[in-house]
Amino acid sequence: MYMKIRLLFFILSFFTISTGISVRAQLSYGGKPLPFSRNILRSSGSDDNGLYVNMPSFDIVQMLKEDSIDQASGELRAVRFAKKFETDLTPENSGIRFTTADGTKVWRVGIRSEGAYSLNILFSEFFLPEGAGVFLYNPDQTKILGAFTEKNNSESGVLPVSPVPGDELIVEYQEPADVAFPGVLRISEVNHDYTDILKTGPGNPSSSNTCHQDPICRTDLDNQAQSVCLLILNGMMMCSGSMINNTAQDGTPYLLTSCHCLEDSKKTREKIASTTVVFFNYQSPACNSDIRGTEEMSMVSPELKASDKELDLALLQLDQIPPCDFRPYYAGWDLTPTPLSPYIGIHQPNSGVKKVAQFDGSISTFTDYNIGGISFKELWFISAWDSGTTEGGSSGSPLFDGQLRVIGALTGGNSTCKSPIRDYYWTLKKAWTYYPDADKQLKYWLDPIDSGATSLDGLNPYQNDSCLRISNMERNESFTNYQLANPETGYLFGYNSLQTDEYAEKFTLPQPAELYGVSLVTPVLSSPSSDKKIIVNVYSGTDQPQTVIATKAFVPQYQDYAGGNDESVFIPKNKPFNRNEESYLRFDNPISVDKTFFVSYQLDYSVAPNPFYVYSAVTQSDRENTAYYKLNEVWAPVSSHSNCPVNTSLWINPVLRYRTDTSVDKPGMRENTAWVYKDESNFFHIINKSFIDNAKISVFSLSGKLVQTFGFSGVDYSFYLNHLPKGVYILLLQNRNSDTLLREKIIL
């Protein structure tokens, strides 16, 4: 018997979230480090001119031997992959410092650990003034993380950052001359990867086992699949979890998982929770394919709200509602003693993309059942899966009943594809009020209004104002990569002998929208070049791309926990292109698009072209072509291509939110008694349909804390909240009789 938790060193994210929404994630904010040359550095006659700090050597063979003994022992523990070195590196005691011509103060420190497959560090102190920034990169600057700025400051003073491949990395801090205060930086830990855990990237594309089914194969599970997340804890352990709704239905971002995922002999559960990276939408975009899902949508450092070892309960809370383009969904739940079948598990096996298991039989419960030396209070028992199974890494994943509500989360079991039997889930009904303490039960958090409800449906926290992922590819449509016909060579939608340098996909909407980002689905690309520049453009136009309205380099990244003894630090890392995968590129700010727009990717022929192309639909005679190409500065539909005419669509997936224009004018179009909108100067305006006397405006944090009140009489009122921390708040408008006229989420 074992608990389904797996070790993984998970690198993090595209997540250059450069947007108005403040999300505690390992977000980077653009910019570039100064040029760096190892040759120039060493031309002074010194080996590294004092830049580098060398980590001590260690016996890798002995560590691997110890690891194998640990795994063979059968004890419930994570597998080790890295050697941790405790350090104390600051601008005052290590590296080099200099000042540029414009007065910018620069600190550089190099970290070297011979033979490491990758290195990651932990900033135990990180507090920067506005205008300053930190970069991490390898010596040839082919992998650059950052900038990390004052936007990454947190109450804990800690920054998590992801690994940099290789056995050397450079940390560079830039501080302008006129900052309000000097920055504070301290590197307290360096982790040396000795197992090459990064060779597969952030997670397995899917389990090598063939019994699994992708959620996208089933339209009935779309919402529930959106609620399930991949969790990477402490940089080394992997579990699953699910966002879950509460009876106030106020969007509080609770995350349900299993307590044993947070167990560590050296850290408290609170500390392990703070090291956690939560990945949304890590699921295959095609049914039963080997295509990885997006890894760029992640948040970090949730707060532990409730846990208990014998209940296996763990409830976490993110500090913000996940951004709209993550398309979050909070699952519903049910405390029924005899829930209806079928029973469905959605999970992330072996740190891979989401999979589905289903049990059609009768569920039963075990009480005080022992697994791995722990006597669990109550467990749901799955005798044998009818389809699919669970694996290591599935721990904490939700079990849904026949009404698609969560009834438990995975504790452990013996099931495999060859023998999909005997899995156990801790029960929500037992964890609801078994203990009276708020930090050991679910009711206090999931029924905050004390409704007494025993079941609850799920919630889209953005409801009617949510983001959508659209595509001209059907859900289970066949896809391919066309090659040009002789005598031409290369790919129809990539580098080729015609030197086609840009390809575009046309999108037609029912109304204008705000475009948050786009994903491209690409195949395994051999020998991808680090200096290859792929640019994504957004065009306006009707019959063909006309005017560029946005452009961004296609450098998708993902996040990882960088390690640390007490606190959490996360960093982003560039994704490789040597895998079948969907990669999401987020624009710095949403782009306004009309009913028709185009998304293109532009290739770079200035260096020797390496393979790069995007999958497209298999052509059909009755299919409307939506793909375009540009050759010799002229756009044309691919259906009229001189070498390879096909009716097809490129596998490009925009994520957008339709514009309703209710935030700018025409208030009479709304049926609400009152409405609120924010103007370009960040002032909020409340307008009521009729005069109200002695009205009260209350602003609450998502945790329920009252942070601001206003009083007014009339039909409109304007105010600003710039003094509050960035984030999502609840605005409540009440009349003199305490009747609620308006309750809405607002974003600062």
XYZ file of C-alpha atoms in Angstrom:
748
model
C 0.000 0.000 0.000
C 1.338 3.431 -0.819
C 0.293 7.018 -0.962
C 0.191 8.422 -4.447
C 2.724 11.181 -4.101
C 5.736 11.584 -6.350
C 8.949 13.534 -6.274
C 9.537 16.054 -8.985
C 11.701 19.074 -9.479
C 9.252 21.207 -11.343
C 10.342 24.258 -13.171
C 8.065 27.171 -13.422
C 6.325 29.272 -15.621
C 5.883 31.373 -18.670
C 4.514 33.371 -16.115
C 5.605 36.616 -17.069
C 2.271 37.824 -15.858
C 2.594 41.459 -16.691
C -0.925 42.587 -16.132
C -3.005 44.760 -13.928
C -4.098 41.763 -11.870
C -1.844 41.205 -8.896
C -1.267 37.497 -8.472
C 1.313 36.053 -6.143
C 3.035 33.893 -8.676
C 6.489 33.717 -9.873
C 5.882 36.566 -12.202
C 8.572 38.367 -14.128
C 8.242 41.805 -15.609
C 10.410 42.064 -18.699
C 13.601 43.968 -19.343
C 17.091 42.674 -20.029
C 20.265 42.100 -18.036
C 23.470 43.796 -19.061
C 25.591 42.026 -21.688
C 27.761 39.322 -20.161
C 30.858 37.656 -21.559
C 32.935 35.037 -19.819
C 35.891 35.919 -22.053
C 35.797 39.607 -21.130
C 35.398 38.705 -17.494
C 38.486 36.520 -17.482
C 40.660 38.780 -19.625
C 41.713 40.553 -16.441
C 43.992 37.634 -15.613
C 41.809 36.352 -12.758
C 39.838 33.170 -13.260
C 36.525 34.888 -12.652
C 37.469 38.229 -11.139
C 35.745 37.371 -7.859
C 32.378 36.871 -9.485
C 31.803 33.189 -8.743
C 31.030 31.373 -5.530
C 31.819 27.664 -5.799
C 29.709 25.031 -4.097
C 31.621 22.180 -2.412
C 31.908 18.811 -4.135
C 29.952 15.825 -2.842
C 29.728 12.089 -3.471
C 26.989 11.731 -6.065
C 27.407 7.947 -6.270
C 26.797 7.651 -2.539
C 23.708 9.876 -2.731
C 22.265 7.798 -5.569
C 22.938 4.671 -3.530
C 21.139 6.161 -0.523
C 18.236 7.149 -2.768
C 17.869 3.607 -4.078
C 17.878 2.225 -0.522
C 15.205 4.730 0.520
C 12.993 3.761 -2.411
C 13.442 0.035 -1.759
C 12.521 0.430 1.913
C 8.869 1.041 1.069
C 8.641 3.977 3.468
C 6.337 6.839 2.535
C 8.841 9.458 1.506
C 9.664 11.557 -1.511
C 12.565 10.652 -3.764
C 15.530 12.997 -3.544
C 16.865 14.567 -6.707
C 19.091 17.432 -5.596
C 21.816 18.299 -3.124
C 21.008 21.369 -1.040
C 23.727 23.824 -0.026
C 22.982 26.447 2.612
C 24.475 29.807 1.652
C 24.440 33.427 2.747
C 25.111 35.490 -0.371
C 24.383 39.229 -0.348
C 25.675 42.231 -2.298
C 27.815 43.077 0.729
C 29.691 39.769 0.994
C 29.914 38.162 -2.442
C 30.232 38.763 -6.173
C 31.152 42.077 -7.767
C 29.573 45.525 -7.751
C 29.933 48.387 -10.192
C 28.098 51.492 -11.410
C 27.151 52.155 -15.034
C 27.458 55.503 -16.824
C 23.854 56.453 -16.017
C 24.363 55.838 -12.304
C 22.740 52.406 -12.141
C 24.244 50.295 -9.367
C 24.826 46.667 -10.383
C 25.535 43.578 -8.294
C 26.502 40.337 -9.968
C 27.232 37.044 -8.301
C 27.950 33.778 -10.083
C 27.131 30.399 -8.577
C 29.005 27.328 -9.755
C 28.451 23.710 -8.747
C 30.448 21.413 -10.966
C 28.477 18.716 -12.754
C 25.009 20.031 -11.920
C 22.344 19.392 -14.524
C 20.619 22.518 -13.252
C 20.875 24.986 -10.391
C 18.206 26.808 -8.486
C 18.420 29.245 -5.616
C 16.274 30.580 -2.815
C 16.011 34.275 -1.998
C 15.226 34.267 1.716
C 15.248 38.083 1.642
C 13.860 39.953 -1.344
C 12.669 43.529 -1.035
C 13.270 45.942 -3.916
C 12.491 49.603 -4.495
C 10.503 50.698 -7.517
C 12.650 50.728 -10.634
C 15.074 48.020 -9.499
C 15.204 44.503 -10.937
C 16.861 41.100 -10.591
C 17.779 38.732 -13.434
C 19.023 35.139 -13.391
C 20.776 33.652 -16.408
C 23.362 31.183 -17.605
C 26.742 32.554 -18.764
C 25.833 32.701 -22.464
C 22.461 34.333 -21.626
C 20.470 31.822 -23.638
C 18.313 31.279 -20.547
C 17.239 34.505 -18.850
C 14.740 34.746 -15.993
C 13.325 38.082 -14.894
C 13.212 40.903 -14.312
C 11.884 40.415 -10.808
C 10.899 43.805 -9.428
C 9.152 45.495 -6.533
C 5.996 43.796 -7.807
C 7.508 40.545 -6.534
C 7.918 41.906 -2.990
C 5.833 39.987 -0.465
C 5.090 40.119 3.233
C 7.363 37.140 3.810
C 10.230 38.875 2.036
C 10.843 35.703 0.039
C 10.925 35.140 -3.706
C 10.656 31.689 -5.306
C 12.533 31.274 -8.641
C 12.850 28.270 -11.041
C 15.986 26.349 -12.090
C 18.541 27.340 -14.702
C 20.024 24.423 -16.682
C 23.743 23.838 -16.334
C 26.246 24.072 -13.519
C 26.692 27.860 -13.573
C 24.231 30.694 -13.132
C 24.551 34.452 -12.724
C 22.382 36.614 -10.487
C 22.308 40.272 -11.534
C 20.711 43.105 -9.567
C 20.183 46.533 -11.151
C 19.289 49.514 -8.977
C 18.779 53.015 -10.439
C 20.525 55.947 -8.777
C 17.341 57.691 -7.625
C 15.511 54.871 -5.823
C 13.645 55.553 -2.589
C 15.684 53.023 -0.591
C 18.391 50.411 -1.222
C 17.205 46.931 -2.131
C 17.643 43.943 0.173
C 18.716 40.574 -1.278
C 19.926 37.385 0.364
C 20.471 33.983 -1.288
C 20.206 31.352 1.428
C 20.159 28.131 -0.548
C 21.578 26.590 -3.718
C 20.195 23.296 -5.056
C 22.374 21.078 -7.258
C 20.355 18.744 -9.493
C 22.313 15.488 -9.770
C 19.613 13.301 -11.371
C 18.833 15.375 -14.483
C 15.227 15.589 -13.368
C 14.666 18.485 -15.775
C 15.311 16.422 -18.872
C 11.598 15.761 -19.243
C 10.578 19.317 -18.499
C 7.887 20.339 -16.021
C 6.044 17.053 -16.164
C 5.563 13.897 -18.129
C 3.508 14.565 -21.276
C 1.264 11.791 -20.114
C 1.677 8.512 -18.376
C 3.346 5.820 -20.412
C 0.432 3.653 -19.390
C -2.266 3.364 -21.995
C -5.368 2.916 -19.829
C -5.825 6.629 -19.188
C -8.358 8.926 -20.820
C -7.950 12.665 -21.354
C -10.673 14.932 -19.925
C -11.052 16.635 -23.299
C -12.463 13.355 -24.619
C -15.524 13.985 -22.444
C -17.693 17.091 -22.829
C -19.537 16.278 -19.593
C -16.418 16.941 -17.489
C -15.308 20.319 -18.842
C -16.017 22.293 -15.665
C -14.767 19.623 -13.297
C -11.537 19.240 -15.267
C -11.008 23.006 -15.035
C -11.135 22.756 -11.250
C -8.301 20.200 -11.025
C -4.749 21.472 -10.590
C -1.259 20.037 -10.558
C 0.629 20.836 -7.330
C 4.391 20.931 -6.963
C 5.431 21.158 -3.307
C 8.854 22.044 -1.928
C 10.358 21.745 -5.401
C 10.409 17.972 -5.128
C 6.976 16.496 -4.449
C 4.023 16.337 -6.756
C 0.321 15.991 -5.940
C -3.048 16.940 -7.372
C -5.751 19.212 -5.998
C -8.970 20.985 -6.912
C -10.433 24.439 -6.517
C -13.612 24.213 -4.433
C -16.646 26.422 -3.874
C -18.102 27.729 -0.586
C -21.681 28.564 0.383
C -21.052 32.316 0.296
C -20.142 31.786 -3.368
C -17.897 34.823 -3.061
C -15.001 33.516 -5.157
C -12.683 32.741 -2.252
C -9.966 30.634 -3.969
C -9.921 27.521 -1.779
C -7.840 24.572 -2.923
C -8.534 21.052 -1.678
C -5.835 18.370 -1.504
C -4.538 15.709 0.910
C -2.653 16.332 4.122
C 0.027 13.731 3.421
C 1.149 15.869 0.459
C 2.255 18.465 3.029
C 4.082 16.123 5.368
C 7.811 16.747 5.791
C 10.029 15.909 8.732
C 11.939 19.189 8.444
C 9.181 21.693 7.649
C 5.744 22.467 9.007
C 2.718 22.024 6.804
C 2.413 25.808 6.638
C 5.928 26.052 5.207
C 5.328 23.261 2.705
C 2.127 24.996 1.619
C 4.095 28.201 1.046
C 6.434 26.321 -1.322
C 3.580 25.041 -3.458
C 3.137 25.884 -7.132
C -0.404 25.429 -8.459
C -0.721 24.739 -12.195
C -3.988 25.351 -14.010
C -4.954 23.874 -17.401
C -2.165 21.309 -17.500
C -4.177 18.986 -19.713
C -3.852 17.745 -23.266
C -5.676 19.815 -25.921
C -6.404 16.656 -27.948
C -8.133 13.416 -27.022
C -5.792 10.530 -26.277
C -2.728 12.259 -27.682
C 0.770 12.709 -26.325
C 0.495 16.508 -26.451
C 1.361 18.302 -23.230
C -0.920 20.975 -21.903
C -0.014 24.544 -21.124
C 2.385 24.980 -18.201
C 2.340 28.771 -18.174
C -0.690 29.286 -15.936
C 0.382 28.966 -12.333
C 0.138 30.586 -8.928
C 2.257 30.023 -5.843
C 2.425 30.108 -2.051
C -1.121 29.285 -0.977
C -1.925 29.641 2.709
C -2.835 26.579 4.741
C -6.288 26.955 6.299
C -7.084 23.496 7.643
C -5.323 20.127 7.868
C -5.314 16.892 9.791
C -3.150 13.837 9.324
C -5.708 11.173 10.275
C -8.496 12.773 8.258
C -5.937 13.404 5.472
C -7.660 16.764 5.106
C -5.818 19.732 3.619
C -7.474 22.982 2.569
C -5.362 25.790 1.134
C -6.255 29.274 -0.045
C -4.632 31.209 -2.859
C -4.166 34.896 -2.180
C -6.081 35.934 -5.297
C -8.816 34.619 -7.529
C -6.974 32.985 -10.443
C -6.842 35.362 -13.424
C -9.671 35.308 -15.919
C -7.558 33.721 -18.660
C -6.795 30.747 -16.375
C -10.530 29.993 -16.728
C -10.858 28.737 -13.140
C -13.770 26.702 -11.883
C -14.576 25.957 -8.236
C -15.984 22.454 -7.899
C -19.162 21.772 -5.969
C -19.305 19.254 -3.134
C -21.619 16.766 -1.444
C -21.662 15.350 2.089
C -24.217 12.628 1.309
C -23.452 9.331 3.112
C -24.524 7.377 0.009
C -23.534 9.446 -3.045
C -24.758 8.464 -6.476
C -22.598 6.689 -9.045
C -20.625 6.787 -11.279
C -17.577 7.961 -9.366
C -14.990 9.910 -11.321
C -11.429 10.756 -10.414
C -9.641 13.517 -12.311
C -5.956 13.654 -11.482
C -2.418 14.456 -12.677
C -0.585 11.105 -12.747
C 3.203 11.217 -12.517
C 3.167 15.016 -12.892
C 1.629 14.515 -16.308
C -1.424 16.005 -17.958
C -4.848 15.405 -16.407
C -6.456 12.010 -16.744
C -9.831 10.515 -15.892
C -10.720 7.313 -14.034
C -14.291 6.064 -13.577
C -15.878 3.529 -11.222
C -19.435 2.410 -11.960
C -19.899 0.085 -8.986
C -21.070 0.626 -5.402
C -18.814 2.724 -3.208
C -18.185 1.795 0.418
C -16.378 3.328 3.395
C -13.599 2.059 5.631
C -13.120 3.540 9.103
C -9.873 3.711 11.045
C -8.117 2.081 8.109
C -4.327 1.817 8.162
C -2.215 2.913 5.199
C 1.531 3.294 5.578
C 1.324 3.286 9.363
C -1.386 5.961 9.571
C -4.861 5.091 10.800
C -7.239 7.213 8.724
C -10.589 8.132 10.264
C -12.685 7.356 7.189
C -11.998 6.498 3.557
C -14.066 5.930 0.444
C -13.090 2.602 -1.120
C -12.873 2.094 -4.890
C -12.687 -1.660 -5.400
C -11.754 -1.583 -9.104
C -11.809 1.170 -11.718
C -13.950 0.426 -14.769
C -11.756 2.725 -16.841
C -8.483 4.432 -16.081
C -6.522 4.282 -12.848
C -4.509 6.507 -10.494
C -0.741 6.726 -10.174
C 1.941 8.433 -8.162
C 1.178 12.134 -8.177
C -2.578 11.581 -8.108
C -2.701 12.102 -4.326
C -5.057 14.902 -3.348
C -7.085 14.649 -6.559
C -10.870 14.939 -6.182
C -13.391 12.129 -6.389
C -16.630 13.285 -8.008
C -19.984 11.577 -7.562
C -22.660 11.034 -10.190
C -23.790 14.654 -9.814
C -20.213 15.795 -10.466
C -19.668 17.107 -6.952
C -16.559 16.406 -4.869
C -17.027 13.786 -2.152
C -13.381 13.146 -1.275
C -9.726 13.374 -2.284
C -7.206 10.627 -2.983
C -5.239 9.243 -0.046
C -3.602 6.224 -1.678
C -3.948 2.742 -3.030
C -2.475 -0.029 -5.157
C -4.084 0.603 -8.521
C -2.145 0.479 -11.771
C -3.163 0.097 -15.389
C -2.400 -3.618 -15.184
C -4.323 -3.962 -11.943
C -6.676 -0.984 -11.435
C -7.900 -2.023 -8.003
C -8.134 -0.738 -4.435
C -7.899 3.036 -4.179
C -8.853 5.074 -1.112
C -10.143 8.644 -0.802
C -10.574 10.616 2.403
C -14.172 11.773 2.834
C -15.455 15.338 2.978
C -18.348 14.257 5.149
C -16.015 13.029 7.894
C -13.738 16.047 7.648
C -16.689 18.473 7.758
C -17.001 18.804 11.545
C -15.208 15.796 13.058
C -13.000 18.229 14.957
C -14.458 21.480 16.349
C -11.331 23.498 15.592
C -11.492 25.652 12.455
C -7.995 24.617 11.414
C -8.990 20.921 11.422
C -12.367 20.986 9.672
C -13.990 22.013 6.393
C -17.321 23.485 7.489
C -15.839 26.689 8.910
C -14.361 27.514 5.491
C -16.760 25.958 2.983
C -19.951 27.002 4.787
C -18.961 30.447 6.105
C -22.575 31.645 6.188
C -23.562 28.660 8.365
C -26.246 27.614 5.915
C -26.272 24.007 7.018
C -26.073 22.927 3.386
C -25.028 19.350 2.711
C -24.355 19.911 -0.972
C -23.356 22.760 -3.249
C -22.955 23.206 -6.985
C -19.772 24.479 -8.566
C -18.973 28.088 -9.432
C -17.228 29.964 -12.194
C -15.857 32.917 -10.184
C -16.167 35.155 -13.250
C -19.659 33.832 -14.075
C -21.095 35.714 -17.067
C -17.935 37.751 -17.543
C -15.567 34.820 -17.962
C -12.770 34.163 -20.412
C -13.070 31.661 -23.221
C -10.512 29.598 -25.087
C -11.537 29.481 -28.734
C -10.161 27.522 -31.664
C -10.967 26.812 -35.289
C -9.955 23.207 -34.577
C -12.747 20.918 -33.452
C -12.349 19.210 -30.074
C -11.225 15.849 -31.475
C -10.221 16.852 -34.981
C -7.330 15.110 -36.716
C -4.185 17.206 -37.035
C -0.970 17.011 -39.005
C 2.117 18.887 -40.215
C 2.143 19.414 -43.966
C 5.387 19.433 -45.935
C 5.911 21.171 -49.263
C 5.945 19.043 -52.396
C 9.061 18.528 -54.522
C 11.098 20.325 -55.606
C 10.471 22.539 -52.559
C 11.468 21.421 -49.083
C 10.394 22.218 -45.556
C 7.079 22.675 -43.796
C 3.987 24.376 -45.112
C 3.612 26.167 -41.763
C 7.270 26.502 -40.812
C 10.704 27.135 -42.229
C 10.874 26.109 -45.885
C 12.783 26.650 -49.109
C 10.278 29.316 -50.194
C 11.352 31.285 -47.113
C 7.781 31.881 -46.045
C 8.257 34.075 -43.017
C 4.798 34.479 -41.476
C 1.619 32.456 -40.995
C -1.720 33.618 -39.621
C -5.036 32.196 -38.452
C -8.309 34.092 -38.927
C -10.859 34.297 -36.107
C -14.448 35.486 -36.367
C -16.382 36.438 -33.222
C -20.012 37.348 -32.527
C -18.880 40.600 -30.864
C -15.677 42.533 -30.015
C -13.470 41.131 -27.282
C -10.406 41.615 -25.110
C -7.637 39.191 -26.105
C -5.586 38.028 -23.105
C -3.223 35.611 -24.793
C -2.811 32.871 -27.374
C -1.523 29.314 -27.341
C 0.273 27.521 -30.145
C 0.303 23.732 -30.438
C 3.652 22.557 -31.764
C 5.229 19.149 -32.372
C 8.540 17.762 -31.231
C 11.154 20.008 -32.815
C 14.644 18.619 -33.277
C 17.604 20.828 -32.366
C 15.613 23.946 -31.502
C 17.890 26.984 -31.604
C 18.133 29.214 -28.574
C 18.728 32.219 -30.802
C 15.693 31.532 -32.947
C 13.239 34.414 -32.645
C 9.567 33.567 -33.088
C 7.305 36.622 -32.945
C 3.546 36.466 -32.402
C 1.509 39.276 -33.980
C -2.151 40.208 -33.692
C -3.670 41.851 -36.771
C -6.873 43.650 -37.488
C -8.428 43.009 -40.861
C -11.363 41.404 -42.595
C -10.289 39.316 -45.570
C -6.613 39.103 -44.640
C -4.226 40.444 -41.986
C -3.922 44.210 -42.369
C -2.671 46.232 -39.383
C -0.540 44.940 -36.511
C -2.218 45.851 -33.210
C 0.023 43.816 -30.869
C 3.300 41.937 -31.016
C 5.230 39.791 -28.542
C 8.159 37.383 -28.685
C 7.078 33.772 -28.374
C 9.062 32.763 -25.284
C 6.708 30.624 -23.189
C 7.919 29.919 -19.666
C 6.837 27.926 -16.653
C 7.473 28.270 -12.897
C 9.155 26.212 -10.218
C 9.934 26.316 -6.543
C 13.610 27.108 -6.114
C 14.071 25.606 -2.667
C 14.714 26.846 0.834
C 14.736 25.794 4.454
C 11.992 28.011 5.782
C 10.419 30.102 3.068
C 9.468 29.850 -0.586
C 11.143 31.186 -3.683
C 9.938 30.632 -7.229
C 11.393 31.386 -10.643
C 10.343 31.082 -14.294
C 12.146 29.047 -16.944
C 11.924 29.026 -20.721
C 10.144 25.990 -22.125
C 11.971 23.789 -24.601
C 10.391 23.065 -27.980
C 11.501 19.439 -28.113
C 8.091 18.107 -27.085
C 4.562 17.885 -28.457
C 2.971 20.674 -26.464
C 0.578 23.567 -26.195
C 2.340 26.746 -25.098
C 0.510 29.838 -23.879
C 1.770 33.354 -24.490
C 0.174 36.053 -22.352
C 0.122 39.636 -23.552
C 1.313 42.326 -21.177
C -2.196 43.796 -21.266
C -5.421 42.551 -22.897
C -5.682 43.524 -26.581
C -8.918 44.975 -27.945
C -9.985 43.050 -31.049
C -12.980 43.440 -33.342
C -15.267 40.698 -34.563
C -12.604 39.605 -37.046
C -8.921 39.450 -36.227
C -5.824 37.400 -37.051
C -3.098 35.829 -34.927
C 0.209 35.144 -36.670
C 3.668 33.808 -35.896
C 6.648 35.270 -37.677
C 9.838 33.290 -38.354
C 13.453 34.441 -38.392
C 15.579 33.412 -41.391
C 18.581 35.491 -40.308
C 20.139 32.425 -38.675
C 20.274 28.863 -39.928
C 16.614 27.776 -39.773
C 15.795 24.975 -37.379
C 12.440 23.243 -37.488
C 9.545 25.255 -36.111
C 5.956 24.893 -37.165
C 2.461 24.731 -35.747
C 0.103 21.796 -36.152
C -2.856 22.251 -38.494
C -6.098 20.427 -39.229
C -6.172 17.632 -41.768
C -7.680 19.141 -44.922
C -11.249 18.362 -45.930
C -12.979 19.393 -49.140
C -15.920 20.987 -47.349
C -13.818 22.709 -44.721
C -13.588 26.502 -44.626
C -9.952 27.547 -44.799
C -8.890 29.955 -42.051
C -5.091 29.744 -42.474
C -2.989 32.364 -44.277
C 0.654 32.764 -45.231
C 2.815 35.710 -46.213
C 5.373 35.377 -48.995
C 7.259 38.302 -50.503
C 5.229 40.657 -48.289
C 1.918 39.441 -49.750
C -0.730 37.639 -47.703
C -2.772 34.842 -49.272
C -5.039 32.029 -48.037
C -3.341 28.644 -47.813
C -6.178 27.214 -49.899
C -4.604 29.018 -52.895
C -0.994 28.043 -52.098
C 0.978 27.388 -55.296
C 2.750 24.323 -53.887
C 0.446 22.859 -51.240
C -3.118 24.180 -51.440
C -5.226 22.887 -48.550
C -8.324 23.928 -46.659
C -7.135 23.917 -43.090
C -6.839 25.753 -39.793
C -3.744 26.417 -37.724
C -3.822 25.110 -34.160
C -3.737 28.524 -32.547
C -6.021 29.087 -29.565
C -6.855 32.621 -28.389
C -8.084 33.221 -24.837
C -10.425 36.193 -24.674
C -13.302 37.846 -22.892
C -16.152 39.423 -24.818
C -16.565 43.156 -24.362
C -19.940 44.160 -22.982
C -19.207 47.900 -22.766
C -21.106 48.059 -19.471
C -18.009 49.475 -17.830
C -17.940 52.649 -19.889
C -21.365 54.010 -20.726
C -25.025 53.343 -21.468
C -25.941 52.397 -17.910
C -29.547 51.930 -18.924
C -28.530 48.757 -20.731
C -28.024 47.060 -17.384
C -30.831 45.594 -15.365
C -29.075 46.047 -12.028
C -30.356 48.531 -9.467
C -26.860 49.971 -9.436
C -23.562 49.349 -11.171
C -19.892 50.157 -10.714
C -17.114 50.817 -13.198
C -13.514 52.015 -13.105
C -12.299 54.741 -15.440
C -8.870 55.200 -17.029
C -7.719 57.260 -14.032
C -8.439 54.341 -11.677
C -11.429 56.114 -10.106
C -14.417 53.933 -9.293
C -17.886 55.238 -10.069
C -21.132 53.910 -8.610
C -24.361 54.870 -10.341
C -27.827 54.052 -9.035
C -31.028 54.061 -11.068
C -32.735 56.427 -8.652
C -31.862 58.720 -5.750
C -30.891 56.915 -2.553
C -30.469 58.481 0.869
C -27.784 57.517 3.387
C -26.277 54.791 1.199
C -23.266 52.861 2.418
C -20.398 51.453 0.348
C -18.298 48.726 1.988
C -15.158 47.186 0.523
C -14.024 43.774 1.764
C -10.948 41.695 1.092
C -11.575 38.171 -0.186
C -10.895 36.882 3.309
C -13.895 38.890 4.541
C -12.009 41.755 6.217
C -13.652 45.190 5.968
C -10.996 47.511 4.516
C -12.921 50.657 3.508
C -16.343 52.297 3.925
C -17.970 55.308 2.256
C -21.315 57.003 2.742
C -23.271 59.008 0.168
C -26.674 60.228 -0.869
C -27.729 60.769 -4.471
C -27.529 58.786 -7.698
C -23.782 58.611 -8.231
C -20.559 58.599 -6.261
C -16.872 58.471 -7.214
C -13.942 57.284 -5.133
C -10.506 55.718 -5.457
C -8.791 52.855 -3.621
C -5.192 53.340 -4.721
C -4.016 53.147 -1.107
C -5.048 49.489 -0.883
C -2.802 46.617 -2.028
C -3.400 45.408 -5.562
C -5.829 42.529 -5.792
C -9.482 41.474 -5.937
C -12.036 42.899 -3.497
C -15.773 42.651 -2.875
C -17.774 45.882 -3.101
C -21.117 46.020 -1.284
C -23.671 48.833 -1.739
C -26.517 48.998 0.788
C -29.340 51.460 1.339
C -30.417 52.907 4.685
C -32.480 49.766 5.372
C -29.405 47.568 4.823
C -30.884 46.171 1.610
C -28.106 45.112 -0.750
C -28.303 47.050 -4.020
C -24.997 45.874 -5.476
C -22.415 43.224 -4.732
C -19.543 42.911 -7.205
C -15.905 41.944 -7.393
C -13.559 44.792 -8.243
C -9.922 44.613 -9.248
C -7.314 47.129 -8.131
